[in-house]
Each structure stands twice: as structure tokens, then as C-alpha cells.
mmCIF file of C-alpha atoms in Angstrom:
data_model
loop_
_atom_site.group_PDB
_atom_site.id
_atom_site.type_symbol
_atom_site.label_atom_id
_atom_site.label_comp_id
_atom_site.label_asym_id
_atom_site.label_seq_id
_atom_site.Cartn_x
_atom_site.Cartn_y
_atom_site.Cartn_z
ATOM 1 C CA UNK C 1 60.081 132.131 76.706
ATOM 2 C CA UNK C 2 58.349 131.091 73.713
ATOM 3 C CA UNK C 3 59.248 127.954 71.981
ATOM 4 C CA UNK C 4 59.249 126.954 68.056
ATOM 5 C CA UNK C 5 60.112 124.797 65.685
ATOM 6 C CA UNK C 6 62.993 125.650 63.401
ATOM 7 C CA UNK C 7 62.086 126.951 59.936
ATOM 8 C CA UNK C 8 65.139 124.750 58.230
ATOM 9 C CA UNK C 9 65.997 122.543 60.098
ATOM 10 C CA UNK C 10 62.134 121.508 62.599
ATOM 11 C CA UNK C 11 63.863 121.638 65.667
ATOM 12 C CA UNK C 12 62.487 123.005 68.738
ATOM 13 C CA UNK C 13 64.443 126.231 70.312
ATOM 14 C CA UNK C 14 63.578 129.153 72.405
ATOM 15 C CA UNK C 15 62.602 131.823 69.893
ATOM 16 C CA UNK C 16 64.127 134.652 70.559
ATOM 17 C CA UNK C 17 63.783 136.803 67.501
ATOM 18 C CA UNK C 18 64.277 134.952 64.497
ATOM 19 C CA UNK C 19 61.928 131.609 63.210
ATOM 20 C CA UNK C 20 65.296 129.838 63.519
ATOM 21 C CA UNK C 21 67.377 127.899 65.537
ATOM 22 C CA UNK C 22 70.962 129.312 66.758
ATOM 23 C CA UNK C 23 72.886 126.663 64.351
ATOM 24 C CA UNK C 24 70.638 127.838 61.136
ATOM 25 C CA UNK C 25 71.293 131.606 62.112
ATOM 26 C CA UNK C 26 75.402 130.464 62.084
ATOM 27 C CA UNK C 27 75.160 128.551 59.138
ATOM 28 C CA UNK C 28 72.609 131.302 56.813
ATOM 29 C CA UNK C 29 75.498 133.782 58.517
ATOM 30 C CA UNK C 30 78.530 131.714 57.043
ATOM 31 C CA UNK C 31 76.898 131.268 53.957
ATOM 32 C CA UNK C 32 75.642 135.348 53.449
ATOM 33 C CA UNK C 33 79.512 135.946 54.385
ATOM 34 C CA UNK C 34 81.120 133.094 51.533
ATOM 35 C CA UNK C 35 78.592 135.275 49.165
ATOM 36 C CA UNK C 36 80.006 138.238 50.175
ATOM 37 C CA UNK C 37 83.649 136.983 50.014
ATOM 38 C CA UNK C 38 82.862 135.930 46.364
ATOM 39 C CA UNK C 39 81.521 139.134 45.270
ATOM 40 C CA UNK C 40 84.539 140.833 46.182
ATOM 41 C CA UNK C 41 86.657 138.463 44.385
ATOM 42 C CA UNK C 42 84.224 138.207 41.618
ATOM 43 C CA UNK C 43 82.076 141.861 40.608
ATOM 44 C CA UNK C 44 81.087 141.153 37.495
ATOM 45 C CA UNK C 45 79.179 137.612 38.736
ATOM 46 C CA UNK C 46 75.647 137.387 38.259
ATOM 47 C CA UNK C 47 73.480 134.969 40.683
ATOM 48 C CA UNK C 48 74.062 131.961 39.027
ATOM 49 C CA UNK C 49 78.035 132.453 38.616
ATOM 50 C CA UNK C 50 77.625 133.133 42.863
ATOM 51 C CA UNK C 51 75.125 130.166 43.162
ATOM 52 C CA UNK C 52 77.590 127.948 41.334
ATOM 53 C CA UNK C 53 80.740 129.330 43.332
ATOM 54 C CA UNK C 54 79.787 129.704 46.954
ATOM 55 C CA UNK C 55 77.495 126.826 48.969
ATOM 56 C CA UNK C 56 74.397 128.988 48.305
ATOM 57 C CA UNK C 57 71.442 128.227 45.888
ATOM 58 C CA UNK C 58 69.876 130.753 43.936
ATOM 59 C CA UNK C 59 66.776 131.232 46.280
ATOM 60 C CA UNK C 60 68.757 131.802 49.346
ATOM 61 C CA UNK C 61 70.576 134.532 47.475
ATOM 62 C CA UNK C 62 67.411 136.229 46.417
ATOM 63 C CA UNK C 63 66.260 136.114 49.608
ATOM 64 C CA UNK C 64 69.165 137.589 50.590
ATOM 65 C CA UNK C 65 68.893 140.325 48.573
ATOM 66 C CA UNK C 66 64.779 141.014 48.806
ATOM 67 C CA UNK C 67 65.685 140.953 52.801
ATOM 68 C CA UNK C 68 68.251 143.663 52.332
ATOM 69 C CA UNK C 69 70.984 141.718 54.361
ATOM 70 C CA UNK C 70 73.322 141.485 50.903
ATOM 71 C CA UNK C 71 73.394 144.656 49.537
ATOM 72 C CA UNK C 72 74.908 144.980 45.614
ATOM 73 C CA UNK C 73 76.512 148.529 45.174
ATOM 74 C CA UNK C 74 79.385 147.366 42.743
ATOM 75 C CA UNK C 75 77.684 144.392 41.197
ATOM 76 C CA UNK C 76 75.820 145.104 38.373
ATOM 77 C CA UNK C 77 74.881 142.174 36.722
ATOM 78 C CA UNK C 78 72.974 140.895 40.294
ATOM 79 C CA UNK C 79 69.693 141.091 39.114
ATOM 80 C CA UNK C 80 66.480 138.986 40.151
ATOM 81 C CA UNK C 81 63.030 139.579 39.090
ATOM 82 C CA UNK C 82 60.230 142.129 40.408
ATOM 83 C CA UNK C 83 57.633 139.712 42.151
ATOM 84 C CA UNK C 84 54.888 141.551 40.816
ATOM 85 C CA UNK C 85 56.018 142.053 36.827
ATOM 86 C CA UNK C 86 59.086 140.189 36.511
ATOM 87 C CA UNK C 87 61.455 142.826 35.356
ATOM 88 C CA UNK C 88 64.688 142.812 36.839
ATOM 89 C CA UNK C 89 66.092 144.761 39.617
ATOM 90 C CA UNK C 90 68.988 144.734 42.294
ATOM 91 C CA UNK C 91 66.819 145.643 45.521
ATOM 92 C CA UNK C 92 63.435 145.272 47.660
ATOM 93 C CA UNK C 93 60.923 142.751 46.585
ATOM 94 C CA UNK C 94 59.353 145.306 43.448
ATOM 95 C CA UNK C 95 61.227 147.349 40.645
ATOM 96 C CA UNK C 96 60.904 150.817 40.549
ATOM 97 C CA UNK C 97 57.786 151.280 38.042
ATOM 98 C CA UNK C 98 55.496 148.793 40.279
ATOM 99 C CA UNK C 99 56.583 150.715 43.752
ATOM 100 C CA UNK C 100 55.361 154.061 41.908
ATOM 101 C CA UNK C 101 52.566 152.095 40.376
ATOM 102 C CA UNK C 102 52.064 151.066 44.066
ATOM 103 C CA UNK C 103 52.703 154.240 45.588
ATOM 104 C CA UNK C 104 50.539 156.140 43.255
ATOM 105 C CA UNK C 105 47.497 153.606 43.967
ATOM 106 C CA UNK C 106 47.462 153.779 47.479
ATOM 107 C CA UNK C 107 47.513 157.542 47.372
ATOM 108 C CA UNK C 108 44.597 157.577 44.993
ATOM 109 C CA UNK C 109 42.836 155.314 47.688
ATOM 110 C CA UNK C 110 43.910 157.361 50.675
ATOM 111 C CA UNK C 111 42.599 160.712 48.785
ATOM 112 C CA UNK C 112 39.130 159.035 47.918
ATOM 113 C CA UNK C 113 39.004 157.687 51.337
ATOM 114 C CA UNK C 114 39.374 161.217 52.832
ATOM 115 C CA UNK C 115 36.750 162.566 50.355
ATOM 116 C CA UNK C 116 34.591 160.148 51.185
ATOM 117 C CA UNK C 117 34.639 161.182 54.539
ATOM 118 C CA UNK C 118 34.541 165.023 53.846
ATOM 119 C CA UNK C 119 31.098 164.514 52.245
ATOM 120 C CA UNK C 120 29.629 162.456 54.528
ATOM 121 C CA UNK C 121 29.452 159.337 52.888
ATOM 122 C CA UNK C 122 30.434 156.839 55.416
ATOM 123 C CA UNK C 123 28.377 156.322 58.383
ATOM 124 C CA UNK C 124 28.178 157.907 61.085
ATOM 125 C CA UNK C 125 28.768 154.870 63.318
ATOM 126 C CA UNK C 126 27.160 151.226 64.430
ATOM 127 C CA UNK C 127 23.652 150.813 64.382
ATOM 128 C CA UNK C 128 22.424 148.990 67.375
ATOM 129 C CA UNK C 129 19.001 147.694 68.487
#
């Protein structure tokens, strides 16, 4: 059994899966499921309005939402910005132009990798003495 220190809180606890403690895990639960509760009662709340209403701060719900464990299908005005460009969106950690951007670029590298190799210029292996 491995143990760690808690994330939140420093305590030591066997780490089973998580980089927190059983009592963070409960509390980050009740607090994901007051945010949840709200949203219902409240669609048209952005993340402030949420922050304000429920026990949560606005980083907690953003990571939240970049984790995928609150997921907005009827709340449109839950937006947070792109880490890369800073243009809004309501999932995943980048908005939908930078994961093409993204997409497209590591394509571009994979195809002039695999050229590369196709015309023989990367070596053929270790030199050794």
C-alpha cells in the first residue's frame, strides 16, 4: 500500500486511486452534487451566479468541468476560458479551433515523421565503439 499526503488537506492516507484523502473525496463529492442541485434549480446561471450560490469557488468549478465530472448539457451560459487562447467554451481543457489547431499539428508532425523515415533520413541505429 502506498502512502501520501493529501492534496487539500496534507494528511497522510493510503492512496488508493485518487491524490486525496477519503474525507476530501466526500467533501469535493458533496460539493460537485450542491453544484449540480443548483444547476437544476438554476439553468440559466453562469459560474459566478453557481460560485456565489453553492459552497464552491470558481476554480473548483472549472476544474470540475475541464475534468469532465460536471457535465453542462442545458446550461448555456457555463462558460470558462480555453487554456491555450482564452476563448470560451463549456468542455475539455481547449475550445474547438485550438483542438483542430492541435489536431492538425500533430498530424503534420506524424506525416513528416513517417517521411522522414521513408527516405532514409534518420539513422539507422546507435553508433558504438
Amino acid at each position: 500500500m502506498a502512502i501520501a499526503n493529501c492534496k487539500r488537506c496534507g494528511r497522510l492516507y493510503n492512496r488508493v486511486g485518487r491524490d486525496m484523502c477519503q474525507d476530501c473525496i466526500r467533501k469535493e463529492d458533496d460539493v460537485l452534487l450542491e453544484i449540480r442541485q443548483y444547476l437544476k434549480k438554476h439553468p440559466q446561471a453562469n459560474i459566478y451566479e453557481v460560485a456565489d450560490g453553492t459552497a464552491a469557488t470558481y476554480e473548483e468549478i472549472v476544474d470540475f468541468l475541464r475534468d469532465g465530472r460536471l457535465i453542462l448539457r442545458d446550461n448555456p451560459n457555463m462558460a470558462y476560458p480555453c487554456e491555450r487562447c482564452g476563448t470560451l467554451t463549456q468542455s475539455g481543457r481547449l475550445c474547438a479551433n485550438c483542438t483542430q489547431a492541435l489536431t492538425q499539428g500533430l498530424g503534420q508532425a506524424a506525416a513528416a515523421l513517417k517521411r522522414d523515415e521513408t527516405q532514409g533520413k534518420r539513422g539507422k541505429g546507435f553508433l558504438s565503439r
